[in-house]
Amino acid sequence: MAKQEQFGGEQPEGKIETPLPSDKKESSIDAAYFSSVSRYFNRRKEDWMADRENPSEEDLQYEQFLSAQQNVLGKVANAKQLEKLQPKDVSFALSELAGMMASNWEQDPNSTIDEKKEYLEAKEIFMATCKKMFPEIESEASSSIFYIEAEKLIRLGISAVSVSMSEGGKLLKENPKELTKRINNILHTSGDAMKSYAFYGFIAEDVKETEAMEKKLGMGVISLYKLQLMRDRLTEKIYGRADITPGETRQIDEAREKVK
């Protein structure tokens, strides 16, 4: 048998050296998630400041806000830091993402390719973050989920859309497409409102006001996540895709109507 050369010299014939245990531990960083967050927020900051030769104080504050949310989500990528995070800690970041998702609205006949891209990029990070933060929450399509979470958003002053549990149950059974539209509407109006709340909570001079807004939006994003999961489950059943944008659902519905 030929001798095997190893670091440290030759080994005796017939002897197989047991590899030394690696000192390299499995990384606790989700590199793919971290890179996705970095690319997204860096691009958002560049776009925001691109046409602002003389940015206002609020322009600069918003750039700082985006950087702060990028840093927060960077902690989500770290398994050890993730364990210490609470909903309020990521509430501004998730509210910002929900607001960007709201830019693609099924009621808008002029939805653009850029809005579709924005929706998908923001949603990818929103859903990935929520999955890390709230692993106990599972996808569920029920009238109770729809009613309870919609009512929570109303009590928080985030949404004004209300549907009774009986009506929600009837829509789920007889007209899931209409129920999906109702959920899309809640996601749109709530996301838009939460985006504004997050920024003004961030720049508030009173720390107590900032903390109160973080707590409020922390509860709101959980409801929004549950509704988004339900919406995606319904669109997968109706349109064959969970990642379909609100604007695309409108286009498909219109095309189907023309065929009839």
PDB file of C-alpha atoms in Angstrom:
ATOM      1  CA  MET A   1       0.000   0.000   0.000  1.00  0.00           C
ATOM      2  CA  ALA A   2       1.345   3.410  -0.872  1.00  0.00           C
ATOM      3  CA  LYS A   3       2.047   5.744   1.978  1.00  0.00           C
ATOM      4  CA  GLN A   4      -0.353   8.652   2.507  1.00  0.00           C
ATOM      5  CA  GLU A   5       1.124  12.077   2.852  1.00  0.00           C
ATOM      6  CA  GLN A   6      -0.496  14.227   5.510  1.00  0.00           C
ATOM      7  CA  PHE A   7       0.318  17.529   7.090  1.00  0.00           C
ATOM      8  CA  GLY A   8       2.922  16.670   9.744  1.00  0.00           C
ATOM      9  CA  GLY A   9       4.655  13.960   7.730  1.00  0.00           C
ATOM     10  CA  GLU A  10       4.016  10.443   6.461  1.00  0.00           C
ATOM     11  CA  GLN A  11       1.663   8.012   8.172  1.00  0.00           C
ATOM     12  CA  PRO A  12       2.511   4.326   8.746  1.00  0.00           C
ATOM     13  CA  GLU A  13       1.253   1.860   6.160  1.00  0.00           C
ATOM     14  CA  GLY A  14      -2.266   0.558   6.802  1.00  0.00           C
ATOM     15  CA  LYS A  15      -3.094   3.276   9.284  1.00  0.00           C
ATOM     16  CA  ILE A  16      -5.937   5.694   8.495  1.00  0.00           C
ATOM     17  CA  GLU A  17      -5.731   8.893  10.442  1.00  0.00           C
ATOM     18  CA  THR A  18      -8.993  10.123  11.977  1.00  0.00           C
ATOM     19  CA  PRO A  19      -9.565  13.689  10.795  1.00  0.00           C
ATOM     20  CA  LEU A  20      -9.156  16.276  13.486  1.00  0.00           C
ATOM     21  CA  PRO A  21     -12.451  17.863  14.544  1.00  0.00           C
ATOM     22  CA  SER A  22     -12.991  21.124  12.728  1.00  0.00           C
ATOM     23  CA  ASP A  23     -12.669  24.266  14.788  1.00  0.00           C
ATOM     24  CA  LYS A  24     -15.060  25.978  12.441  1.00  0.00           C
ATOM     25  CA  LYS A  25     -18.531  26.064  14.018  1.00  0.00           C
ATOM     26  CA  GLU A  26     -21.683  26.261  11.988  1.00  0.00           C
ATOM     27  CA  SER A  27     -22.445  29.907  11.305  1.00  0.00           C
ATOM     28  CA  SER A  28     -25.327  31.418  13.257  1.00  0.00           C
ATOM     29  CA  ILE A  29     -25.758  34.048  10.531  1.00  0.00           C
ATOM     30  CA  ASP A  30     -28.335  33.654   7.780  1.00  0.00           C
ATOM     31  CA  ALA A  31     -26.124  35.084   5.042  1.00  0.00           C
ATOM     32  CA  ALA A  32     -28.762  34.936   2.305  1.00  0.00           C
ATOM     33  CA  TYR A  33     -31.286  36.830   4.408  1.00  0.00           C
ATOM     34  CA  PHE A  34     -28.665  39.371   5.509  1.00  0.00           C
ATOM     35  CA  SER A  35     -27.595  40.004   1.903  1.00  0.00           C
ATOM     36  CA  SER A  36     -31.201  40.389   0.782  1.00  0.00           C
ATOM     37  CA  VAL A  37     -31.874  42.966   3.494  1.00  0.00           C
ATOM     38  CA  SER A  38     -28.674  44.870   2.701  1.00  0.00           C
ATOM     39  CA  ARG A  39     -29.343  45.000  -1.040  1.00  0.00           C
ATOM     40  CA  TYR A  40     -32.917  46.100  -0.543  1.00  0.00           C
ATOM     41  CA  PHE A  41     -32.295  48.917   1.920  1.00  0.00           C
ATOM     42  CA  ASN A  42     -29.136  50.159   0.200  1.00  0.00           C
ATOM     43  CA  ARG A  43     -31.078  50.411  -3.040  1.00  0.00           C
ATOM     44  CA  ARG A  44     -33.965  52.153  -1.288  1.00  0.00           C
ATOM     45  CA  LYS A  45     -31.618  54.755   0.216  1.00  0.00           C
ATOM     46  CA  GLU A  46     -29.928  55.373  -3.123  1.00  0.00           C
ATOM     47  CA  ASP A  47     -33.278  55.800  -4.859  1.00  0.00           C
ATOM     48  CA  TRP A  48     -34.526  58.110  -2.136  1.00  0.00           C
ATOM     49  CA  MET A  49     -31.570  60.497  -2.319  1.00  0.00           C
ATOM     50  CA  ALA A  50     -30.953  60.238  -6.079  1.00  0.00           C
ATOM     51  CA  ASP A  51     -32.943  63.299  -7.173  1.00  0.00           C
ATOM     52  CA  ARG A  52     -32.521  65.350  -4.008  1.00  0.00           C
ATOM     53  CA  GLU A  53     -29.695  67.817  -4.621  1.00  0.00           C
ATOM     54  CA  ASN A  54     -30.693  69.825  -1.566  1.00  0.00           C
ATOM     55  CA  PRO A  55     -32.355  67.298   0.738  1.00  0.00           C
ATOM     56  CA  SER A  56     -34.623  68.649   3.447  1.00  0.00           C
ATOM     57  CA  GLU A  57     -34.293  67.717   7.091  1.00  0.00           C
ATOM     58  CA  GLU A  58     -37.140  65.234   6.680  1.00  0.00           C
ATOM     59  CA  ASP A  59     -35.416  63.713   3.635  1.00  0.00           C
ATOM     60  CA  LEU A  60     -32.307  63.089   5.717  1.00  0.00           C
ATOM     61  CA  GLN A  61     -34.375  61.756   8.602  1.00  0.00           C
ATOM     62  CA  TYR A  62     -36.017  59.239   6.305  1.00  0.00           C
ATOM     63  CA  GLU A  63     -32.628  58.088   5.038  1.00  0.00           C
ATOM     64  CA  GLN A  64     -31.562  57.633   8.671  1.00  0.00           C
ATOM     65  CA  PHE A  65     -34.793  55.763   9.332  1.00  0.00           C
ATOM     66  CA  LEU A  66     -34.066  53.318   6.503  1.00  0.00           C
ATOM     67  CA  SER A  67     -30.527  52.755   7.800  1.00  0.00           C
ATOM     68  CA  ALA A  68     -31.875  52.085  11.282  1.00  0.00           C
ATOM     69  CA  GLN A  69     -34.343  49.493   9.982  1.00  0.00           C
ATOM     70  CA  GLN A  70     -31.599  47.846   7.948  1.00  0.00           C
ATOM     71  CA  ASN A  71     -29.521  47.525  11.116  1.00  0.00           C
ATOM     72  CA  VAL A  72     -32.451  46.078  13.052  1.00  0.00           C
ATOM     73  CA  LEU A  73     -33.105  43.412  10.447  1.00  0.00           C
ATOM     74  CA  GLY A  74     -29.393  42.653  10.436  1.00  0.00           C
ATOM     75  CA  LYS A  75     -29.932  41.406  13.996  1.00  0.00           C
ATOM     76  CA  VAL A  76     -32.719  39.125  12.788  1.00  0.00           C
ATOM     77  CA  ALA A  77     -30.140  37.406  10.579  1.00  0.00           C
ATOM     78  CA  ASN A  78     -28.127  36.482  13.683  1.00  0.00           C
ATOM     79  CA  ALA A  79     -29.647  33.502  15.501  1.00  0.00           C
ATOM     80  CA  LYS A  80     -28.251  34.570  18.873  1.00  0.00           C
ATOM     81  CA  GLN A  81     -29.510  38.138  18.573  1.00  0.00           C
ATOM     82  CA  LEU A  82     -32.830  36.944  17.159  1.00  0.00           C
ATOM     83  CA  GLU A  83     -33.615  35.158  20.427  1.00  0.00           C
ATOM     84  CA  LYS A  84     -33.544  38.482  22.272  1.00  0.00           C
ATOM     85  CA  LEU A  85     -35.748  40.416  19.851  1.00  0.00           C
ATOM     86  CA  GLN A  86     -39.386  41.232  20.592  1.00  0.00           C
ATOM     87  CA  PRO A  87     -42.112  42.267  18.120  1.00  0.00           C
ATOM     88  CA  LYS A  88     -41.710  45.938  19.049  1.00  0.00           C
ATOM     89  CA  ASP A  89     -38.026  45.806  18.101  1.00  0.00           C
ATOM     90  CA  VAL A  90     -38.788  45.011  14.459  1.00  0.00           C
ATOM     91  CA  SER A  91     -42.155  46.761  14.234  1.00  0.00           C
ATOM     92  CA  PHE A  92     -40.886  49.855  12.392  1.00  0.00           C
ATOM     93  CA  ALA A  93     -38.953  47.772   9.858  1.00  0.00           C
ATOM     94  CA  LEU A  94     -41.892  45.460   9.165  1.00  0.00           C
ATOM     95  CA  SER A  95     -44.276  48.417   8.941  1.00  0.00           C
ATOM     96  CA  GLU A  96     -42.010  50.056   6.366  1.00  0.00           C
ATOM     97  CA  LEU A  97     -41.994  46.861   4.316  1.00  0.00           C
ATOM     98  CA  ALA A  98     -45.776  46.490   4.632  1.00  0.00           C
ATOM     99  CA  GLY A  99     -46.150  50.035   3.351  1.00  0.00           C
ATOM    100  CA  MET A 100     -43.984  49.311   0.327  1.00  0.00           C
ATOM    101  CA  MET A 101     -46.085  46.223  -0.385  1.00  0.00           C
ATOM    102  CA  ALA A 102     -49.154  48.467  -0.277  1.00  0.00           C
ATOM    103  CA  SER A 103     -47.826  50.408  -3.276  1.00  0.00           C
ATOM    104  CA  ASN A 104     -49.075  47.575  -5.502  1.00  0.00           C
ATOM    105  CA  TRP A 105     -52.854  47.782  -5.159  1.00  0.00           C
ATOM    106  CA  GLU A 106     -55.375  45.754  -7.102  1.00  0.00           C
ATOM    107  CA  GLN A 107     -57.713  48.766  -7.343  1.00  0.00           C
ATOM    108  CA  ASP A 108     -55.064  50.716  -9.261  1.00  0.00           C
ATOM    109  CA  PRO A 109     -55.422  50.055 -13.027  1.00  0.00           C
ATOM    110  CA  ASN A 110     -52.087  51.776 -13.636  1.00  0.00           C
ATOM    111  CA  SER A 111     -49.880  49.437 -11.605  1.00  0.00           C
ATOM    112  CA  THR A 112     -46.364  49.441 -13.046  1.00  0.00           C
ATOM    113  CA  ILE A 113     -43.654  46.825 -13.415  1.00  0.00           C
ATOM    114  CA  ASP A 114     -41.600  48.755 -10.841  1.00  0.00           C
ATOM    115  CA  GLU A 115     -44.458  48.586  -8.330  1.00  0.00           C
ATOM    116  CA  LYS A 116     -44.731  44.843  -8.886  1.00  0.00           C
ATOM    117  CA  LYS A 117     -40.994  44.439  -8.331  1.00  0.00           C
ATOM    118  CA  GLU A 118     -41.148  46.625  -5.221  1.00  0.00           C
ATOM    119  CA  TYR A 119     -44.007  44.558  -3.840  1.00  0.00           C
ATOM    120  CA  LEU A 120     -42.223  41.254  -4.382  1.00  0.00           C
ATOM    121  CA  GLU A 121     -38.904  42.442  -2.915  1.00  0.00           C
ATOM    122  CA  ALA A 122     -40.545  43.967   0.149  1.00  0.00           C
ATOM    123  CA  LYS A 123     -42.819  40.969   0.642  1.00  0.00           C
ATOM    124  CA  GLU A 124     -39.944  38.501   0.455  1.00  0.00           C
ATOM    125  CA  ILE A 125     -38.165  40.232   3.339  1.00  0.00           C
ATOM    126  CA  PHE A 126     -41.398  40.863   5.270  1.00  0.00           C
ATOM    127  CA  MET A 127     -42.423  37.209   5.157  1.00  0.00           C
ATOM    128  CA  ALA A 128     -38.916  35.896   5.877  1.00  0.00           C
ATOM    129  CA  THR A 129     -38.600  38.225   8.872  1.00  0.00           C
ATOM    130  CA  CYS A 130     -42.005  37.273  10.250  1.00  0.00           C
ATOM    131  CA  LYS A 131     -41.203  33.582   9.840  1.00  0.00           C
ATOM    132  CA  LYS A 132     -38.067  34.061  11.922  1.00  0.00           C
ATOM    133  CA  MET A 133     -39.763  36.255  14.525  1.00  0.00           C
ATOM    134  CA  PHE A 134     -43.025  34.308  14.813  1.00  0.00           C
ATOM    135  CA  PRO A 135     -42.250  30.645  13.965  1.00  0.00           C
ATOM    136  CA  GLU A 136     -45.279  29.505  15.943  1.00  0.00           C
ATOM    137  CA  ILE A 137     -47.695  31.205  13.519  1.00  0.00           C
ATOM    138  CA  GLU A 138     -48.914  28.907  10.760  1.00  0.00           C
ATOM    139  CA  SER A 139     -50.908  29.549   7.620  1.00  0.00           C
ATOM    140  CA  GLU A 140     -54.629  29.257   8.246  1.00  0.00           C
ATOM    141  CA  ALA A 141     -57.659  30.206   6.194  1.00  0.00           C
ATOM    142  CA  SER A 142     -60.682  30.605   8.454  1.00  0.00           C
ATOM    143  CA  SER A 143     -63.421  33.154   9.067  1.00  0.00           C
ATOM    144  CA  SER A 144     -62.293  33.494  12.685  1.00  0.00           C
ATOM    145  CA  ILE A 145     -58.718  34.437  11.726  1.00  0.00           C
ATOM    146  CA  PHE A 146     -59.997  37.019   9.259  1.00  0.00           C
ATOM    147  CA  TYR A 147     -62.466  38.530  11.717  1.00  0.00           C
ATOM    148  CA  ILE A 148     -60.200  38.515  14.788  1.00  0.00           C
ATOM    149  CA  GLU A 149     -57.144  40.009  13.087  1.00  0.00           C
ATOM    150  CA  ALA A 150     -59.181  42.622  11.197  1.00  0.00           C
ATOM    151  CA  GLU A 151     -60.825  43.664  14.476  1.00  0.00           C
ATOM    152  CA  LYS A 152     -57.430  43.906  16.200  1.00  0.00           C
ATOM    153  CA  LEU A 153     -56.226  46.312  13.511  1.00  0.00           C
ATOM    154  CA  ILE A 154     -59.367  48.407  13.981  1.00  0.00           C
ATOM    155  CA  ARG A 155     -58.850  48.587  17.761  1.00  0.00           C
ATOM    156  CA  LEU A 156     -55.244  49.648  17.179  1.00  0.00           C
ATOM    157  CA  GLY A 157     -56.460  52.481  14.952  1.00  0.00           C
ATOM    158  CA  ILE A 158     -54.629  51.041  11.959  1.00  0.00           C
ATOM    159  CA  SER A 159     -57.535  49.861   9.813  1.00  0.00           C
ATOM    160  CA  ALA A 160     -61.175  50.823   9.433  1.00  0.00           C
ATOM    161  CA  VAL A 161     -62.282  47.761   7.462  1.00  0.00           C
ATOM    162  CA  SER A 162     -64.675  45.511   9.349  1.00  0.00           C
ATOM    163  CA  VAL A 163     -66.463  42.321   8.314  1.00  0.00           C
ATOM    164  CA  SER A 164     -68.598  40.172  10.606  1.00  0.00           C
ATOM    165  CA  MET A 165     -67.486  36.618  11.293  1.00  0.00           C
ATOM    166  CA  SER A 166     -70.633  35.233   9.684  1.00  0.00           C
ATOM    167  CA  GLU A 167     -70.060  37.258   6.516  1.00  0.00           C
ATOM    168  CA  GLY A 168     -66.408  36.237   6.438  1.00  0.00           C
ATOM    169  CA  GLY A 169     -67.409  32.587   6.794  1.00  0.00           C
ATOM    170  CA  LYS A 170     -69.925  32.886   3.977  1.00  0.00           C
ATOM    171  CA  LEU A 171     -67.368  34.515   1.676  1.00  0.00           C
ATOM    172  CA  LEU A 172     -64.761  31.884   2.494  1.00  0.00           C
ATOM    173  CA  LYS A 173     -67.182  29.139   1.521  1.00  0.00           C
ATOM    174  CA  GLU A 174     -69.050  30.718  -1.390  1.00  0.00           C
ATOM    175  CA  ASN A 175     -66.858  33.495  -2.774  1.00  0.00           C
ATOM    176  CA  PRO A 176     -63.180  33.160  -1.750  1.00  0.00           C
ATOM    177  CA  LYS A 177     -62.176  35.560  -4.523  1.00  0.00           C
ATOM    178  CA  GLU A 178     -64.200  38.350  -2.907  1.00  0.00           C
ATOM    179  CA  LEU A 179     -62.731  37.481   0.481  1.00  0.00           C
ATOM    180  CA  THR A 180     -59.254  37.743  -1.030  1.00  0.00           C
ATOM    181  CA  LYS A 181     -60.127  41.222  -2.300  1.00  0.00           C
ATOM    182  CA  ARG A 182     -61.277  42.215   1.189  1.00  0.00           C
ATOM    183  CA  ILE A 183     -58.031  40.971   2.694  1.00  0.00           C
ATOM    184  CA  ASN A 184     -56.001  42.764   0.008  1.00  0.00           C
ATOM    185  CA  ASN A 185     -57.843  45.953   0.899  1.00  0.00           C
ATOM    186  CA  ILE A 186     -57.023  45.571   4.590  1.00  0.00           C
ATOM    187  CA  LEU A 187     -53.379  44.819   3.810  1.00  0.00           C
ATOM    188  CA  HIS A 188     -53.203  47.873   1.557  1.00  0.00           C
ATOM    189  CA  THR A 189     -54.805  50.415   3.899  1.00  0.00           C
ATOM    190  CA  SER A 190     -53.112  49.015   7.005  1.00  0.00           C
ATOM    191  CA  GLY A 191     -49.667  48.782   5.422  1.00  0.00           C
ATOM    192  CA  ASP A 192     -49.908  52.319   4.111  1.00  0.00           C
ATOM    193  CA  ALA A 193     -50.911  53.660   7.534  1.00  0.00           C
ATOM    194  CA  MET A 194     -48.289  51.659   9.414  1.00  0.00           C
ATOM    195  CA  LYS A 195     -45.515  52.932   7.151  1.00  0.00           C
ATOM    196  CA  SER A 196     -46.362  56.520   8.096  1.00  0.00           C
ATOM    197  CA  TYR A 197     -46.785  55.676  11.782  1.00  0.00           C
ATOM    198  CA  ALA A 198     -43.373  53.999  11.847  1.00  0.00           C
ATOM    199  CA  PHE A 199     -41.491  56.951  10.387  1.00  0.00           C
ATOM    200  CA  TYR A 200     -43.143  59.562  12.575  1.00  0.00           C
ATOM    201  CA  GLY A 201     -42.702  57.338  15.595  1.00  0.00           C
ATOM    202  CA  PHE A 202     -39.011  57.102  14.733  1.00  0.00           C
ATOM    203  CA  ILE A 203     -38.495  60.880  14.533  1.00  0.00           C
ATOM    204  CA  ALA A 204     -40.687  61.716  17.539  1.00  0.00           C
ATOM    205  CA  GLU A 205     -38.835  63.829  20.096  1.00  0.00           C
ATOM    206  CA  ASP A 206     -40.595  62.125  23.003  1.00  0.00           C
ATOM    207  CA  VAL A 207     -39.046  58.712  23.688  1.00  0.00           C
ATOM    208  CA  LYS A 208     -42.282  57.525  25.291  1.00  0.00           C
ATOM    209  CA  GLU A 209     -44.132  58.330  22.073  1.00  0.00           C
ATOM    210  CA  THR A 210     -41.628  56.275  20.088  1.00  0.00           C
ATOM    211  CA  GLU A 211     -41.909  53.337  22.478  1.00  0.00           C
ATOM    212  CA  ALA A 212     -45.707  53.465  22.426  1.00  0.00           C
ATOM    213  CA  MET A 213     -45.699  53.402  18.631  1.00  0.00           C
ATOM    214  CA  GLU A 214     -43.243  50.492  18.559  1.00  0.00           C
ATOM    215  CA  LYS A 215     -45.534  48.503  20.844  1.00  0.00           C
ATOM    216  CA  LYS A 216     -48.651  49.393  18.846  1.00  0.00           C
ATOM    217  CA  LEU A 217     -47.106  48.463  15.514  1.00  0.00           C
ATOM    218  CA  GLY A 218     -45.578  45.340  17.050  1.00  0.00           C
ATOM    219  CA  MET A 219     -49.104  44.051  17.643  1.00  0.00           C
ATOM    220  CA  GLY A 220     -50.212  45.286  14.241  1.00  0.00           C
ATOM    221  CA  VAL A 221     -47.561  43.441  12.241  1.00  0.00           C
ATOM    222  CA  ILE A 222     -48.566  40.119  13.806  1.00  0.00           C
ATOM    223  CA  SER A 223     -52.152  40.616  12.625  1.00  0.00           C
ATOM    224  CA  LEU A 224     -50.914  41.725   9.220  1.00  0.00           C
ATOM    225  CA  TYR A 225     -48.717  38.633   8.928  1.00  0.00           C
ATOM    226  CA  LYS A 226     -51.608  36.300   9.750  1.00  0.00           C
ATOM    227  CA  LEU A 227     -53.816  38.007   7.177  1.00  0.00           C
ATOM    228  CA  GLN A 228     -51.033  37.867   4.579  1.00  0.00           C
ATOM    229  CA  LEU A 229     -50.620  34.133   5.167  1.00  0.00           C
ATOM    230  CA  MET A 230     -54.364  33.648   4.745  1.00  0.00           C
ATOM    231  CA  ARG A 231     -54.396  35.787   1.611  1.00  0.00           C
ATOM    232  CA  ASP A 232     -51.515  33.810   0.087  1.00  0.00           C
ATOM    233  CA  ARG A 233     -53.254  30.540   0.837  1.00  0.00           C
ATOM    234  CA  LEU A 234     -56.385  31.766  -0.921  1.00  0.00           C
ATOM    235  CA  THR A 235     -54.539  33.122  -3.976  1.00  0.00           C
ATOM    236  CA  GLU A 236     -52.678  29.842  -4.352  1.00  0.00           C
ATOM    237  CA  LYS A 237     -56.030  28.058  -4.452  1.00  0.00           C
ATOM    238  CA  ILE A 238     -57.680  30.578  -6.804  1.00  0.00           C
ATOM    239  CA  TYR A 239     -54.791  31.616  -9.072  1.00  0.00           C
ATOM    240  CA  GLY A 240     -52.280  28.816  -8.514  1.00  0.00           C
ATOM    241  CA  ARG A 241     -49.696  31.135  -6.926  1.00  0.00           C
ATOM    242  CA  ALA A 242     -49.075  32.390  -3.412  1.00  0.00           C
ATOM    243  CA  ASP A 243     -46.643  35.067  -4.606  1.00  0.00           C
ATOM    244  CA  ILE A 244     -49.055  36.729  -7.033  1.00  0.00           C
ATOM    245  CA  THR A 245     -49.292  40.513  -6.632  1.00  0.00           C
ATOM    246  CA  PRO A 246     -52.603  42.298  -5.984  1.00  0.00           C
ATOM    247  CA  GLY A 247     -52.284  44.020  -9.361  1.00  0.00           C
ATOM    248  CA  GLU A 248     -51.888  40.686 -11.135  1.00  0.00           C
ATOM    249  CA  THR A 249     -55.057  39.295  -9.556  1.00  0.00           C
ATOM    250  CA  ARG A 250     -57.001  42.193 -11.047  1.00  0.00           C
ATOM    251  CA  GLN A 251     -55.473  41.633 -14.494  1.00  0.00           C
ATOM    252  CA  ILE A 252     -56.275  37.907 -14.397  1.00  0.00           C
ATOM    253  CA  ASP A 253     -59.844  38.552 -13.263  1.00  0.00           C
ATOM    254  CA  GLU A 254     -60.355  41.056 -16.087  1.00  0.00           C
ATOM    255  CA  ALA A 255     -58.926  38.641 -18.657  1.00  0.00           C
ATOM    256  CA  ARG A 256     -61.187  35.842 -17.438  1.00  0.00           C
ATOM    257  CA  GLU A 257     -64.221  38.115 -17.662  1.00  0.00           C
ATOM    258  CA  LYS A 258     -63.435  38.925 -21.305  1.00  0.00           C
ATOM    259  CA  VAL A 259     -63.273  35.237 -22.167  1.00  0.00           C
ATOM    260  CA  LYS A 260     -66.745  34.589 -20.745  1.00  0.00           C
TER     261      LYS A 260
END
